[in-house]
Amino acid sequence: MQLLADDYARNGFKTILLDYFGGDGIPTTVVFTPQGAQDFGIVAWRGRNPPTRALEITRVVMAALKAEGVTTFAAVGYCYGGRIGFDLAFTNEVSVLVTSHPSLVVEADLTVRCGTESACSVFTTVSNGSTEVSRRV
């Protein structure tokens, strides 16, 4: 994430990278080793780090930026941050959202919150390794 944030900033965008977990992020050993996830305790971790808290943190930062004169927001969210980005997009708090493998988002979220195509434009791309399908939801 840091590399992406640095690149956006180099290209002239005011870029803020938030720490939603207060030092309680998922260790890389959990993500990148075969045995890592078995002993981690994802349910307890999610209980300590609910998306609602991350959304509150984001809204506090956005309010501070608005006080500085920022009027338009975009969001980039990967995995856990994808859910936060979708919540902001559903309420029109961001103009653009880019996300990859958003966790905790299901198709029903898109159907219920977007309704018709005129309510929001969402393009999904699903890949099974050999076939890629893009469609408008």
mmCIF file of C-alpha atoms in Angstrom:
data_model
loop_
_atom_site.group_PDB
_atom_site.id
_atom_site.type_symbol
_atom_site.label_atom_id
_atom_site.label_comp_id
_atom_site.label_asym_id
_atom_site.label_seq_id
_atom_site.Cartn_x
_atom_site.Cartn_y
_atom_site.Cartn_z
ATOM 1 C CA MET A 1 0.000 0.000 0.000
ATOM 2 C CA GLN A 2 2.809 2.397 0.823
ATOM 3 C CA LEU A 3 4.248 2.122 -2.696
ATOM 4 C CA LEU A 4 0.871 2.921 -4.249
ATOM 5 C CA ALA A 5 0.282 5.837 -1.891
ATOM 6 C CA ASP A 6 3.725 7.239 -2.685
ATOM 7 C CA ASP A 7 3.025 6.947 -6.409
ATOM 8 C CA TYR A 8 -0.323 8.766 -6.137
ATOM 9 C CA ALA A 9 1.361 11.530 -4.132
ATOM 10 C CA ARG A 10 4.165 11.854 -6.710
ATOM 11 C CA ASN A 11 1.470 12.351 -9.326
ATOM 12 C CA GLY A 12 -0.061 15.289 -7.492
ATOM 13 C CA PHE A 13 -2.818 13.687 -5.425
ATOM 14 C CA LYS A 14 -3.196 14.468 -1.735
ATOM 15 C CA THR A 15 -2.793 10.953 -0.377
ATOM 16 C CA ILE A 16 -3.624 9.695 3.096
ATOM 17 C CA LEU A 17 -2.839 6.145 4.191
ATOM 18 C CA LEU A 18 -4.825 5.107 7.279
ATOM 19 C CA ASP A 19 -3.896 2.564 9.952
ATOM 20 C CA TYR A 20 -7.225 0.954 10.798
ATOM 21 C CA PHE A 21 -5.718 -1.576 13.165
ATOM 22 C CA GLY A 22 -3.649 0.456 15.615
ATOM 23 C CA GLY A 23 -0.732 -1.933 15.284
ATOM 24 C CA ASP A 24 -2.965 -5.037 15.323
ATOM 25 C CA GLY A 25 -2.693 -5.855 11.619
ATOM 26 C CA ILE A 26 -2.563 -9.414 10.361
ATOM 27 C CA PRO A 27 1.091 -10.550 10.436
ATOM 28 C CA THR A 28 2.701 -11.378 7.102
ATOM 29 C CA THR A 29 3.484 -14.858 8.438
ATOM 30 C CA VAL A 30 -0.265 -15.510 8.494
ATOM 31 C CA VAL A 31 -0.734 -14.354 4.924
ATOM 32 C CA PHE A 32 2.381 -15.748 3.300
ATOM 33 C CA THR A 33 3.018 -19.103 4.978
ATOM 34 C CA PRO A 34 0.922 -22.259 4.570
ATOM 35 C CA GLN A 35 0.562 -22.865 8.320
ATOM 36 C CA GLY A 36 0.201 -19.217 9.341
ATOM 37 C CA ALA A 37 -3.572 -18.923 9.129
ATOM 38 C CA GLN A 38 -4.271 -22.055 11.167
ATOM 39 C CA ASP A 39 -3.157 -20.561 14.470
ATOM 40 C CA PHE A 40 -4.103 -16.947 13.867
ATOM 41 C CA GLY A 41 -7.683 -16.612 15.131
ATOM 42 C CA ILE A 42 -9.325 -14.499 12.431
ATOM 43 C CA VAL A 43 -12.695 -14.395 14.207
ATOM 44 C CA ALA A 44 -11.169 -12.825 17.325
ATOM 45 C CA TRP A 45 -9.142 -10.432 15.171
ATOM 46 C CA ARG A 46 -12.259 -9.295 13.298
ATOM 47 C CA GLY A 47 -13.954 -8.745 16.652
ATOM 48 C CA ARG A 48 -11.116 -6.424 17.677
ATOM 49 C CA ASN A 49 -11.106 -4.690 14.290
ATOM 50 C CA PRO A 50 -14.685 -4.265 13.078
ATOM 51 C CA PRO A 51 -15.251 -2.501 9.749
ATOM 52 C CA THR A 52 -17.590 -0.067 11.504
ATOM 53 C CA ARG A 53 -14.654 1.294 13.503
ATOM 54 C CA ALA A 54 -12.532 1.642 10.366
ATOM 55 C CA LEU A 55 -15.379 3.517 8.691
ATOM 56 C CA GLU A 56 -15.584 5.893 11.677
ATOM 57 C CA ILE A 57 -11.822 6.513 11.492
ATOM 58 C CA THR A 58 -12.109 7.255 7.778
ATOM 59 C CA ARG A 59 -14.985 9.675 8.269
ATOM 60 C CA VAL A 60 -13.065 11.586 10.961
ATOM 61 C CA VAL A 61 -10.120 11.988 8.582
ATOM 62 C CA MET A 62 -12.428 13.033 5.739
ATOM 63 C CA ALA A 63 -14.080 15.645 7.983
ATOM 64 C CA ALA A 64 -10.658 17.079 8.840
ATOM 65 C CA LEU A 65 -9.739 17.204 5.152
ATOM 66 C CA LYS A 66 -13.036 18.927 4.326
ATOM 67 C CA ALA A 67 -12.197 21.528 6.972
ATOM 68 C CA GLU A 68 -8.959 22.119 5.029
ATOM 69 C CA GLY A 69 -10.948 22.684 1.835
ATOM 70 C CA VAL A 70 -10.864 19.248 0.212
ATOM 71 C CA THR A 71 -14.149 18.745 -1.637
ATOM 72 C CA THR A 72 -13.757 15.543 -3.652
ATOM 73 C CA PHE A 73 -12.593 12.153 -2.445
ATOM 74 C CA ALA A 74 -11.512 8.924 -4.083
ATOM 75 C CA ALA A 75 -10.750 5.675 -2.286
ATOM 76 C CA VAL A 76 -8.519 2.704 -2.955
ATOM 77 C CA GLY A 77 -9.208 -0.328 -0.812
ATOM 78 C CA TYR A 78 -7.667 -3.765 -0.857
ATOM 79 C CA CYS A 79 -9.070 -6.718 1.051
ATOM 80 C CA TYR A 80 -10.369 -5.287 4.361
ATOM 81 C CA GLY A 81 -10.218 -1.723 3.041
ATOM 82 C CA GLY A 82 -12.420 -2.691 0.106
ATOM 83 C CA ARG A 83 -15.418 -2.989 2.427
ATOM 84 C CA ILE A 84 -14.741 0.487 3.803
ATOM 85 C CA GLY A 85 -14.457 1.868 0.287
ATOM 86 C CA PHE A 86 -17.749 0.294 -0.759
ATOM 87 C CA ASP A 87 -19.512 1.736 2.289
ATOM 88 C CA LEU A 88 -18.234 5.208 1.350
ATOM 89 C CA ALA A 89 -19.260 4.733 -2.273
ATOM 90 C CA PHE A 90 -22.737 3.497 -1.328
ATOM 91 C CA THR A 91 -23.342 6.766 0.546
ATOM 92 C CA ASN A 92 -21.713 8.959 -2.136
ATOM 93 C CA GLU A 93 -18.935 10.052 0.217
ATOM 94 C CA VAL A 94 -16.348 9.183 -2.439
ATOM 95 C CA SER A 95 -16.602 9.905 -6.143
ATOM 96 C CA VAL A 96 -14.438 6.977 -7.208
ATOM 97 C CA LEU A 97 -13.565 3.646 -5.639
ATOM 98 C CA VAL A 98 -10.948 1.186 -6.839
ATOM 99 C CA THR A 99 -10.737 -2.083 -4.991
ATOM 100 C CA SER A 100 -9.279 -5.523 -5.385
ATOM 101 C CA HIS A 101 -10.494 -8.657 -3.631
ATOM 102 C CA PRO A 102 -12.682 -6.719 -1.154
ATOM 103 C CA SER A 103 -13.391 -8.839 1.893
ATOM 104 C CA LEU A 104 -16.745 -8.774 3.660
ATOM 105 C CA VAL A 105 -18.563 -7.607 0.487
ATOM 106 C CA VAL A 106 -21.176 -9.842 -1.101
ATOM 107 C CA GLU A 107 -23.171 -9.382 -4.300
ATOM 108 C CA ALA A 108 -26.320 -8.717 -2.265
ATOM 109 C CA ASP A 109 -24.631 -5.551 -0.932
ATOM 110 C CA LEU A 110 -24.394 -4.276 -4.483
ATOM 111 C CA THR A 111 -27.934 -5.245 -5.416
ATOM 112 C CA VAL A 112 -29.575 -3.824 -2.286
ATOM 113 C CA ARG A 113 -27.560 -0.628 -2.086
ATOM 114 C CA CYS A 114 -27.263 0.182 -5.762
ATOM 115 C CA GLY A 115 -30.576 -1.033 -7.070
ATOM 116 C CA THR A 116 -30.690 0.197 -10.643
ATOM 117 C CA GLU A 117 -27.700 0.996 -12.818
ATOM 118 C CA SER A 118 -28.533 4.679 -12.541
ATOM 119 C CA ALA A 119 -27.958 4.557 -8.779
ATOM 120 C CA CYS A 120 -24.303 3.570 -9.080
ATOM 121 C CA SER A 121 -22.028 1.996 -11.613
ATOM 122 C CA VAL A 122 -20.189 -1.050 -10.419
ATOM 123 C CA PHE A 123 -18.078 -3.186 -12.690
ATOM 124 C CA THR A 124 -16.895 -6.502 -11.384
ATOM 125 C CA THR A 125 -14.182 -8.666 -12.803
ATOM 126 C CA VAL A 126 -13.976 -12.281 -11.772
ATOM 127 C CA SER A 127 -11.079 -14.479 -12.725
ATOM 128 C CA ASN A 128 -10.701 -18.208 -12.199
ATOM 129 C CA GLY A 129 -7.114 -18.261 -13.392
ATOM 130 C CA SER A 130 -7.827 -18.922 -17.040
ATOM 131 C CA THR A 131 -11.006 -16.955 -17.772
ATOM 132 C CA GLU A 132 -11.775 -13.368 -16.905
ATOM 133 C CA VAL A 133 -15.339 -12.082 -16.980
ATOM 134 C CA SER A 134 -16.291 -8.430 -16.583
ATOM 135 C CA ARG A 135 -19.878 -7.300 -16.122
ATOM 136 C CA ARG A 136 -21.884 -4.383 -14.905
ATOM 137 C CA VAL A 137 -23.757 -5.086 -11.656
#
